[in-house]
mmCIF file of N, CA and C in Angstrom:
data_model
loop_
_atom_site.group_PDB
_atom_site.id
_atom_site.type_symbol
_atom_site.label_atom_id
_atom_site.label_comp_id
_atom_site.label_asym_id
_atom_site.label_seq_id
_atom_site.Cartn_x
_atom_site.Cartn_y
_atom_site.Cartn_z
ATOM 1 N N ALA A 1 192.004 120.023 228.910
ATOM 2 C CA ALA A 1 190.894 119.143 228.484
ATOM 3 C C ALA A 1 190.986 118.806 226.981
ATOM 4 N N VAL A 2 191.352 119.878 226.184
ATOM 5 C CA VAL A 2 191.514 119.663 224.745
ATOM 6 C C VAL A 2 192.634 118.675 224.443
ATOM 7 N N LEU A 3 193.713 118.736 225.181
ATOM 8 C CA LEU A 3 194.848 117.854 225.009
ATOM 9 C C LEU A 3 194.425 116.392 225.314
ATOM 10 N N ILE A 4 193.702 116.221 226.366
ATOM 11 C CA ILE A 4 193.265 114.833 226.753
ATOM 12 C C ILE A 4 192.313 114.254 225.727
ATOM 13 N N VAL A 5 191.373 115.048 225.202
ATOM 14 C CA VAL A 5 190.470 114.637 224.163
ATOM 15 C C VAL A 5 191.245 114.354 222.875
ATOM 16 N N SER A 6 192.200 115.154 222.525
ATOM 17 C CA SER A 6 192.983 114.929 221.330
ATOM 18 C C SER A 6 193.783 113.636 221.400
ATOM 19 N N VAL A 7 194.427 113.329 222.499
ATOM 20 C CA VAL A 7 195.167 112.127 222.689
ATOM 21 C C VAL A 7 194.199 110.913 222.600
ATOM 22 N N GLY A 8 193.068 111.022 223.196
ATOM 23 C CA GLY A 8 192.063 109.940 223.072
ATOM 24 C C GLY A 8 191.565 109.721 221.675
ATOM 25 N N MET A 9 191.360 110.771 220.917
ATOM 26 C CA MET A 9 190.926 110.690 219.530
ATOM 27 C C MET A 9 192.044 110.007 218.655
ATOM 28 N N VAL A 10 193.246 110.364 218.872
ATOM 29 C CA VAL A 10 194.360 109.784 218.127
ATOM 30 C C VAL A 10 194.449 108.287 218.381
ATOM 31 N N ALA A 11 194.321 107.896 219.665
ATOM 32 C CA ALA A 11 194.352 106.480 220.001
ATOM 33 C C ALA A 11 193.167 105.739 219.408
ATOM 34 N N LEU A 12 192.028 106.372 219.400
ATOM 35 C CA LEU A 12 190.848 105.727 218.819
ATOM 36 C C LEU A 12 190.963 105.586 217.305
ATOM 37 N N LEU A 13 191.445 106.555 216.661
ATOM 38 C CA LEU A 13 191.612 106.475 215.186
ATOM 39 C C LEU A 13 192.690 105.445 214.802
ATOM 40 N N THR A 14 193.748 105.351 215.609
ATOM 41 C CA THR A 14 194.776 104.390 215.353
ATOM 42 C C THR A 14 194.213 102.942 215.488
ATOM 43 N N ALA A 15 193.511 102.712 216.563
ATOM 44 C CA ALA A 15 192.893 101.444 216.826
ATOM 45 C C ALA A 15 191.865 101.040 215.735
ATOM 46 N N THR A 16 191.118 102.032 215.262
ATOM 47 C CA THR A 16 190.096 101.827 214.219
ATOM 48 C C THR A 16 190.771 101.422 212.927
ATOM 49 N N SER A 17 191.873 102.161 212.530
ATOM 50 C CA SER A 17 192.521 101.802 211.292
ATOM 51 C C SER A 17 193.172 100.412 211.339
ATOM 52 N N GLN A 18 193.744 100.063 212.509
ATOM 53 C CA GLN A 18 194.320 98.698 212.630
ATOM 54 C C GLN A 18 193.204 97.653 212.530
ATOM 55 N N CYS A 19 192.047 97.952 213.144
ATOM 56 C CA CYS A 19 190.944 96.971 213.104
ATOM 57 C C CYS A 19 190.465 96.808 211.636
ATOM 58 N N LEU A 20 190.379 97.885 210.879
ATOM 59 C CA LEU A 20 189.966 97.806 209.515
ATOM 60 C C LEU A 20 190.936 96.999 208.662
ATOM 61 N N ALA A 21 192.250 97.152 208.897
ATOM 62 C CA ALA A 21 193.253 96.371 208.166
ATOM 63 C C ALA A 21 193.135 94.915 208.500
ATOM 64 N N ILE A 22 192.891 94.595 209.785
ATOM 65 C CA ILE A 22 192.679 93.160 210.114
ATOM 66 C C ILE A 22 191.441 92.588 209.468
ATOM 67 N N MET A 23 190.407 93.363 209.425
ATOM 68 C CA MET A 23 189.168 92.867 208.819
ATOM 69 C C MET A 23 189.371 92.657 207.311
ATOM 70 N N LYS A 24 190.148 93.526 206.641
ATOM 71 C CA LYS A 24 190.436 93.347 205.184
ATOM 72 C C LYS A 24 191.249 92.022 204.989
ATOM 73 N N ASN A 25 192.232 91.810 205.858
ATOM 74 C CA ASN A 25 193.039 90.595 205.722
ATOM 75 C C ASN A 25 192.153 89.371 205.923
ATOM 76 N N ALA A 26 191.257 89.418 206.908
ATOM 77 C CA ALA A 26 190.379 88.305 207.166
ATOM 78 C C ALA A 26 189.484 88.002 205.963
ATOM 79 N N LYS A 27 189.008 89.106 205.333
ATOM 80 C CA LYS A 27 188.151 88.929 204.148
ATOM 81 C C LYS A 27 188.920 88.324 203.039
ATOM 82 N N ASN A 28 190.132 88.752 202.782
ATOM 83 C CA ASN A 28 191.019 88.183 201.736
ATOM 84 C C ASN A 28 191.254 86.710 202.014
ATOM 85 N N TYR A 29 191.504 86.363 203.274
ATOM 86 C CA TYR A 29 191.731 84.966 203.639
ATOM 87 C C TYR A 29 190.502 84.123 203.374
ATOM 88 N N GLN A 30 189.328 84.560 203.701
ATOM 89 C CA GLN A 30 188.069 83.874 203.448
ATOM 90 C C GLN A 30 187.852 83.738 201.878
ATOM 91 N N ASP A 31 188.155 84.768 201.142
ATOM 92 C CA ASP A 31 187.990 84.708 199.695
ATOM 93 C C ASP A 31 188.997 83.698 199.122
ATOM 94 N N VAL A 32 190.190 83.639 199.642
ATOM 95 C CA VAL A 32 191.168 82.647 199.178
ATOM 96 C C VAL A 32 190.680 81.236 199.442
ATOM 97 N N LEU A 33 190.159 80.979 200.662
ATOM 98 C CA LEU A 33 189.679 79.660 201.029
ATOM 99 C C LEU A 33 188.480 79.267 200.095
ATOM 100 N N TRP A 34 187.591 80.225 199.831
ATOM 101 C CA TRP A 34 186.436 79.973 198.962
ATOM 102 C C TRP A 34 186.956 79.609 197.557
ATOM 103 N N THR A 35 187.870 80.389 197.052
ATOM 104 C CA THR A 35 188.384 80.165 195.738
ATOM 105 C C THR A 35 189.046 78.788 195.639
ATOM 106 N N LEU A 36 189.920 78.488 196.654
ATOM 107 C CA LEU A 36 190.620 77.169 196.672
ATOM 108 C C LEU A 36 189.581 76.036 196.668
ATOM 109 N N SER A 37 188.558 76.112 197.512
ATOM 110 C CA SER A 37 187.605 75.023 197.630
ATOM 111 C C SER A 37 186.787 74.888 196.338
ATOM 112 N N THR A 38 186.357 76.024 195.760
ATOM 113 C CA THR A 38 185.579 75.962 194.526
ATOM 114 C C THR A 38 186.395 75.412 193.358
ATOM 115 N N ALA A 39 187.617 75.956 193.189
ATOM 116 C CA ALA A 39 188.439 75.531 192.066
ATOM 117 C C ALA A 39 188.908 74.086 192.276
ATOM 118 N N ASP A 40 189.223 73.688 193.503
ATOM 119 C CA ASP A 40 189.697 72.318 193.715
ATOM 120 C C ASP A 40 188.516 71.334 193.498
ATOM 121 N N ALA A 41 187.268 71.752 193.739
ATOM 122 C CA ALA A 41 186.119 70.924 193.458
ATOM 123 C C ALA A 41 185.925 70.766 191.898
ATOM 124 N N GLU A 42 186.293 71.759 191.183
ATOM 125 C CA GLU A 42 186.169 71.703 189.695
ATOM 126 C C GLU A 42 187.351 70.970 189.078
ATOM 127 N N HIS A 43 188.501 71.033 189.677
ATOM 128 C CA HIS A 43 189.767 70.429 189.130
ATOM 129 C C HIS A 43 190.345 69.456 190.198
ATOM 130 N N ILE A 44 189.646 68.325 190.355
ATOM 131 C CA ILE A 44 189.982 67.366 191.382
ATOM 132 C C ILE A 44 191.249 66.596 190.956
ATOM 133 N N LEU A 45 192.125 66.333 191.914
ATOM 134 C CA LEU A 45 193.344 65.512 191.669
ATOM 135 C C LEU A 45 192.944 64.043 191.871
ATOM 136 N N TYR A 46 192.411 63.477 190.802
ATOM 137 C CA TYR A 46 192.033 62.029 190.811
ATOM 138 C C TYR A 46 193.301 61.201 190.775
ATOM 139 N N PRO A 47 193.258 60.038 191.418
ATOM 140 C CA PRO A 47 194.449 59.140 191.325
ATOM 141 C C PRO A 47 194.723 58.643 189.881
ATOM 142 N N THR A 48 193.715 58.697 189.012
ATOM 143 C CA THR A 48 193.892 58.247 187.657
ATOM 144 C C THR A 48 194.288 59.394 186.673
ATOM 145 N N ASN A 49 194.346 60.587 187.143
ATOM 146 C CA ASN A 49 194.758 61.701 186.274
ATOM 147 C C ASN A 49 196.153 61.467 185.741
ATOM 148 N N LYS A 50 196.382 61.931 184.528
ATOM 149 C CA LYS A 50 197.751 61.979 183.996
ATOM 150 C C LYS A 50 198.435 63.161 184.638
ATOM 151 N N VAL A 51 199.733 63.101 184.745
ATOM 152 C CA VAL A 51 200.465 64.171 185.400
ATOM 153 C C VAL A 51 200.211 65.538 184.663
ATOM 154 N N GLU A 52 200.150 65.494 183.369
ATOM 155 C CA GLU A 52 199.970 66.672 182.598
ATOM 156 C C GLU A 52 198.592 67.308 182.819
ATOM 157 N N GLU A 53 197.612 66.479 183.171
ATOM 158 C CA GLU A 53 196.209 66.930 183.355
ATOM 159 C C GLU A 53 196.004 67.545 184.768
ATOM 160 N N MET A 54 196.951 67.324 185.649
ATOM 161 C CA MET A 54 196.848 67.906 187.030
ATOM 162 C C MET A 54 197.031 69.433 187.013
ATOM 163 N N ALA A 55 197.778 69.903 186.061
ATOM 164 C CA ALA A 55 198.049 71.374 185.963
ATOM 165 C C ALA A 55 196.799 72.099 185.490
ATOM 166 N N VAL A 56 196.616 73.268 186.042
ATOM 167 C CA VAL A 56 195.455 74.139 185.667
ATOM 168 C C VAL A 56 195.976 75.490 185.267
ATOM 169 N N ALA A 57 195.615 75.970 184.076
ATOM 170 C CA ALA A 57 196.009 77.321 183.626
ATOM 171 C C ALA A 57 195.251 78.336 184.498
ATOM 172 N N PRO A 58 195.823 79.540 184.607
ATOM 173 C CA PRO A 58 195.152 80.573 185.427
ATOM 174 C C PRO A 58 193.711 80.815 185.053
ATOM 175 N N GLU A 59 192.808 80.771 186.065
ATOM 176 C CA GLU A 59 191.355 80.952 185.867
ATOM 177 C C GLU A 59 190.906 82.006 186.911
ATOM 178 N N ASN A 60 190.022 82.898 186.495
ATOM 179 C CA ASN A 60 189.469 83.898 187.363
ATOM 180 C C ASN A 60 188.269 83.434 188.125
ATOM 181 N N TYR A 61 188.220 83.648 189.397
ATOM 182 C CA TYR A 61 187.060 83.434 190.284
ATOM 183 C C TYR A 61 186.786 84.724 190.978
ATOM 184 N N GLY A 62 185.982 85.550 190.428
ATOM 185 C CA GLY A 62 185.768 86.902 190.946
ATOM 186 C C GLY A 62 187.005 87.687 190.837
ATOM 187 N N ALA A 63 187.501 88.213 191.934
ATOM 188 C CA ALA A 63 188.711 89.037 191.977
ATOM 189 C C ALA A 63 189.953 88.158 192.161
ATOM 190 N N MET A 64 189.761 86.855 192.369
ATOM 191 C CA MET A 64 190.860 85.947 192.623
ATOM 192 C C MET A 64 191.232 85.180 191.359
ATOM 193 N N THR A 65 192.507 84.842 191.236
ATOM 194 C CA THR A 65 193.016 83.981 190.100
ATOM 195 C C THR A 65 193.567 82.676 190.682
ATOM 196 N N TYR A 66 193.091 81.577 190.192
ATOM 197 C CA TYR A 66 193.482 80.243 190.637
ATOM 198 C C TYR A 66 194.367 79.607 189.534
ATOM 199 N N GLU A 67 195.427 78.958 190.037
ATOM 200 C CA GLU A 67 196.418 78.322 189.083
ATOM 201 C C GLU A 67 197.058 77.142 189.809
ATOM 202 N N ARG A 68 197.250 76.030 189.064
ATOM 203 C CA ARG A 68 197.963 74.868 189.608
ATOM 204 C C ARG A 68 199.064 74.446 188.671
ATOM 205 N N VAL A 69 200.227 74.168 189.257
ATOM 206 C CA VAL A 69 201.461 73.821 188.485
ATOM 207 C C VAL A 69 201.992 72.550 189.141
ATOM 208 N N VAL A 70 202.382 71.589 188.302
ATOM 209 C CA VAL A 70 202.976 70.371 188.769
ATOM 210 C C VAL A 70 204.486 70.389 188.396
ATOM 211 N N ASP A 71 205.338 70.394 189.416
ATOM 212 C CA ASP A 71 206.777 70.391 189.139
ATOM 213 C C ASP A 71 207.229 69.033 188.624
ATOM 214 N N ASP A 72 208.219 69.043 187.791
ATOM 215 C CA ASP A 72 208.790 67.786 187.205
ATOM 216 C C ASP A 72 209.468 66.982 188.354
ATOM 217 N N ASP A 73 209.422 65.683 188.153
ATOM 218 C CA ASP A 73 210.037 64.758 189.093
ATOM 219 C C ASP A 73 211.523 64.596 188.703
ATOM 220 N N GLU A 74 212.351 65.514 189.112
ATOM 221 C CA GLU A 74 213.747 65.574 188.650
ATOM 222 C C GLU A 74 214.598 64.370 189.125
ATOM 223 N N ASP A 75 214.351 63.933 190.369
ATOM 224 C CA ASP A 75 215.137 62.832 190.896
ATOM 225 C C ASP A 75 214.484 61.478 190.627
ATOM 226 N N GLU A 76 213.357 61.444 189.947
ATOM 227 C CA GLU A 76 212.686 60.274 189.540
ATOM 228 C C GLU A 76 212.385 59.316 190.684
ATOM 229 N N ASP A 77 211.970 59.900 191.818
ATOM 230 C CA ASP A 77 211.583 59.047 192.977
ATOM 231 C C ASP A 77 210.052 58.865 193.036
ATOM 232 N N GLY A 78 209.317 59.454 192.102
ATOM 233 C CA GLY A 78 207.890 59.318 192.001
ATOM 234 C C GLY A 78 207.137 60.361 192.827
ATOM 235 N N LEU A 79 207.797 61.305 193.469
ATOM 236 C CA LEU A 79 207.192 62.349 194.249
ATOM 237 C C LEU A 79 207.081 63.628 193.447
ATOM 238 N N TYR A 80 205.883 64.083 193.194
ATOM 239 C CA TYR A 80 205.663 65.290 192.434
ATOM 240 C C TYR A 80 205.150 66.382 193.339
ATOM 241 N N VAL A 81 205.603 67.598 193.179
ATOM 242 C CA VAL A 81 205.180 68.741 193.949
ATOM 243 C C VAL A 81 204.125 69.457 193.111
ATOM 244 N N VAL A 82 202.895 69.630 193.717
ATOM 245 C CA VAL A 82 201.841 70.320 193.084
ATOM 246 C C VAL A 82 201.627 71.635 193.777
ATOM 247 N N ARG A 83 201.848 72.729 193.070
ATOM 248 C CA ARG A 83 201.725 74.124 193.636
ATOM 249 C C ARG A 83 200.432 74.715 193.196
ATOM 250 N N THR A 84 199.554 74.953 194.141
ATOM 251 C CA THR A 84 198.280 75.618 193.876
ATOM 252 C C THR A 84 198.384 77.049 194.390
ATOM 253 N N LYS A 85 198.084 77.998 193.536
ATOM 254 C CA LYS A 85 198.283 79.428 193.869
ATOM 255 C C LYS A 85 197.053 80.188 193.604
ATOM 256 N N VAL A 86 196.633 81.001 194.575
ATOM 257 C CA VAL A 86 195.511 81.939 194.442
ATOM 258 C C VAL A 86 196.073 83.330 194.575
ATOM 259 N N SER A 87 195.911 84.173 193.584
ATOM 260 C CA SER A 87 196.458 85.521 193.633
ATOM 261 C C SER A 87 195.365 86.562 193.414
ATOM 262 N N TRP A 88 195.617 87.740 193.921
ATOM 263 C CA TRP A 88 194.680 88.892 193.773
ATOM 264 C C TRP A 88 195.495 90.159 193.854
ATOM 265 N N GLU A 89 194.821 91.276 193.591
ATOM 266 C CA GLU A 89 195.457 92.562 193.677
ATOM 267 C C GLU A 89 194.964 93.294 194.902
ATOM 268 N N SER A 90 195.839 93.802 195.714
ATOM 269 C CA SER A 90 195.511 94.513 196.951
ATOM 270 C C SER A 90 196.321 95.764 197.016
ATOM 271 N N ARG A 91 195.623 96.926 197.120
ATOM 272 C CA ARG A 91 196.311 98.157 197.223
ATOM 273 C C ARG A 91 197.335 98.441 196.088
ATOM 274 N N GLY A 92 196.956 97.972 194.889
ATOM 275 C CA GLY A 92 197.767 98.205 193.743
ATOM 276 C C GLY A 92 198.966 97.238 193.593
ATOM 277 N N ARG A 93 199.069 96.249 194.502
ATOM 278 C CA ARG A 93 200.135 95.275 194.486
ATOM 279 C C ARG A 93 199.558 93.858 194.375
ATOM 280 N N LYS A 94 200.286 92.987 193.769
ATOM 281 C CA LYS A 94 199.885 91.591 193.650
ATOM 282 C C LYS A 94 200.174 90.897 194.967
ATOM 283 N N ALA A 95 199.145 90.187 195.425
ATOM 284 C CA ALA A 95 199.280 89.328 196.624
ATOM 285 C C ALA A 95 198.865 87.894 196.273
ATOM 286 N N TYR A 96 199.390 86.918 197.015
ATOM 287 C CA TYR A 96 199.003 85.551 196.691
ATOM 288 C C TYR A 96 199.168 84.647 197.934
ATOM 289 N N GLU A 97 198.464 83.506 197.879
ATOM 290 C CA GLU A 97 198.645 82.432 198.845
ATOM 291 C C GLU A 97 198.926 81.194 198.014
ATOM 292 N N GLU A 98 199.820 80.382 198.523
ATOM 293 C CA GLU A 98 200.177 79.176 197.781
ATOM 294 C C GLU A 98 200.051 77.945 198.688
ATOM 295 N N VAL A 99 199.491 76.886 198.141
ATOM 296 C CA VAL A 99 199.393 75.614 198.844
ATOM 297 C C VAL A 99 200.140 74.540 198.111
ATOM 298 N N LEU A 100 200.994 73.849 198.864
ATOM 299 C CA LEU A 100 201.822 72.746 198.267
ATOM 300 C C LEU A 100 201.159 71.422 198.579
ATOM 301 N N SER A 101 201.048 70.600 197.538
ATOM 302 C CA SER A 101 200.558 69.222 197.713
ATOM 303 C C SER A 101 201.623 68.294 197.111
ATOM 304 N N TYR A 102 201.711 67.134 197.690
ATOM 305 C CA TYR A 102 202.707 66.177 197.225
ATOM 306 C C TYR A 102 201.955 64.925 196.681
ATOM 307 N N ILE A 103 202.204 64.599 195.463
ATOM 308 C CA ILE A 103 201.589 63.472 194.843
ATOM 309 C C ILE A 103 202.611 62.407 194.598
ATOM 310 N N TYR A 104 202.351 61.229 195.124
ATOM 311 C CA TYR A 104 203.297 60.098 194.870
ATOM 312 C C TYR A 104 202.738 59.207 193.815
ATOM 313 N N ILE A 105 203.610 58.965 192.778
ATOM 314 C CA ILE A 105 203.272 58.056 191.710
ATOM 315 C C ILE A 105 204.420 57.028 191.676
ATOM 316 N N LYS A 106 204.073 55.784 191.720
ATOM 317 C CA LYS A 106 205.119 54.727 191.727
ATOM 318 C C LYS A 106 206.093 55.009 190.563
ATOM 319 N N PRO A 107 207.390 54.947 190.795
ATOM 320 C CA PRO A 107 208.360 55.243 189.737
ATOM 321 C C PRO A 107 208.168 54.447 188.458
ATOM 322 N N ASP A 108 207.772 53.180 188.509
ATOM 323 C CA ASP A 108 207.551 52.417 187.330
ATOM 324 C C ASP A 108 206.313 52.890 186.561
ATOM 325 N N GLU A 109 205.333 53.425 187.314
ATOM 326 C CA GLU A 109 204.145 53.946 186.661
ATOM 327 C C GLU A 109 204.286 55.381 186.208
ATOM 328 N N SER A 110 205.260 56.092 186.812
ATOM 329 C CA SER A 110 205.374 57.511 186.421
ATOM 330 C C SER A 110 205.859 57.681 184.976
ATOM 331 N N LYS A 111 206.520 56.607 184.449
ATOM 332 C CA LYS A 111 206.919 56.688 183.062
ATOM 333 C C LYS A 111 205.692 56.680 182.138
ATOM 334 N N LYS A 112 204.599 55.999 182.628
ATOM 335 C CA LYS A 112 203.354 56.034 181.852
ATOM 336 C C LYS A 112 202.606 57.363 182.013
ATOM 337 N N LYS A 113 203.033 58.133 182.997
ATOM 338 C CA LYS A 113 202.389 59.433 183.278
ATOM 339 C C LYS A 113 200.907 59.261 183.670
ATOM 340 N N THR A 114 200.659 58.301 184.501
ATOM 341 C CA THR A 114 199.290 58.119 184.954
ATOM 342 C C THR A 114 199.278 58.160 186.493
ATOM 343 N N GLY A 115 198.066 58.420 187.007
ATOM 344 C CA GLY A 115 197.662 58.508 188.383
ATOM 345 C C GLY A 115 198.634 58.581 189.539
ATOM 346 N N GLY A 116 198.146 58.956 190.629
ATOM 347 C CA GLY A 116 198.872 59.010 191.907
ATOM 348 C C GLY A 116 198.178 58.148 192.930
ATOM 349 N N THR A 117 198.866 57.922 194.063
ATOM 350 C CA THR A 117 198.240 57.051 195.054
ATOM 351 C C THR A 117 198.018 57.812 196.400
ATOM 352 N N ALA A 118 198.705 58.967 196.610
ATOM 353 C CA ALA A 118 198.535 59.653 197.876
ATOM 354 C C ALA A 118 198.757 61.124 197.652
ATOM 355 N N ALA A 119 198.093 61.884 198.523
ATOM 356 C CA ALA A 119 198.223 63.368 198.447
ATOM 357 C C ALA A 119 198.340 63.880 199.852
ATOM 358 N N VAL A 120 199.245 64.805 200.076
ATOM 359 C CA VAL A 120 199.358 65.511 201.395
ATOM 360 C C VAL A 120 199.289 66.981 201.073
ATOM 361 N N THR A 121 198.380 67.701 201.779
ATOM 362 C CA THR A 121 198.218 69.130 201.540
ATOM 363 C C THR A 121 198.713 69.913 202.701
ATOM 364 N N VAL A 122 199.499 70.928 202.490
ATOM 365 C CA VAL A 122 199.956 71.841 203.481
ATOM 366 C C VAL A 122 199.016 73.053 203.483
ATOM 367 N N PRO A 123 198.346 73.362 204.587
ATOM 368 C CA PRO A 123 197.422 74.513 204.581
ATOM 369 C C PRO A 123 198.133 75.833 204.397
ATOM 370 N N PRO A 124 197.471 76.826 203.860
ATOM 371 C CA PRO A 124 198.067 78.184 203.664
ATOM 372 C C PRO A 124 198.382 78.836 204.990
ATOM 373 N N LYS A 125 199.338 79.699 205.035
ATOM 374 C CA LYS A 125 199.733 80.410 206.273
ATOM 375 C C LYS A 125 198.714 81.486 206.599
#
């Protein structure tokens, strides 16, 4: 009888610890979505923004850090990659989620470094 109860307790504790880990991951995901929506509302990618103004230096939102980087248009086709990153510390390690957006600026207008005409956002994994 003691063996059966022991096996049941081990199974119950294992399931509980896995459930707590899943709940922690879900909370982190919700915090990342909140941080992304709040920071993106404050730092909107307007079509009239200059390319340099689209970047955002790291800012803290509670335990989360929001940052946006615009990659250079190396092949000069007018397509810029905008990397939005939310990072936090979990169990003593740095963790992050990154969202890629693509901003198209007509090549003749990109020399002026002004606005974009379209944006496509890839949701976080």
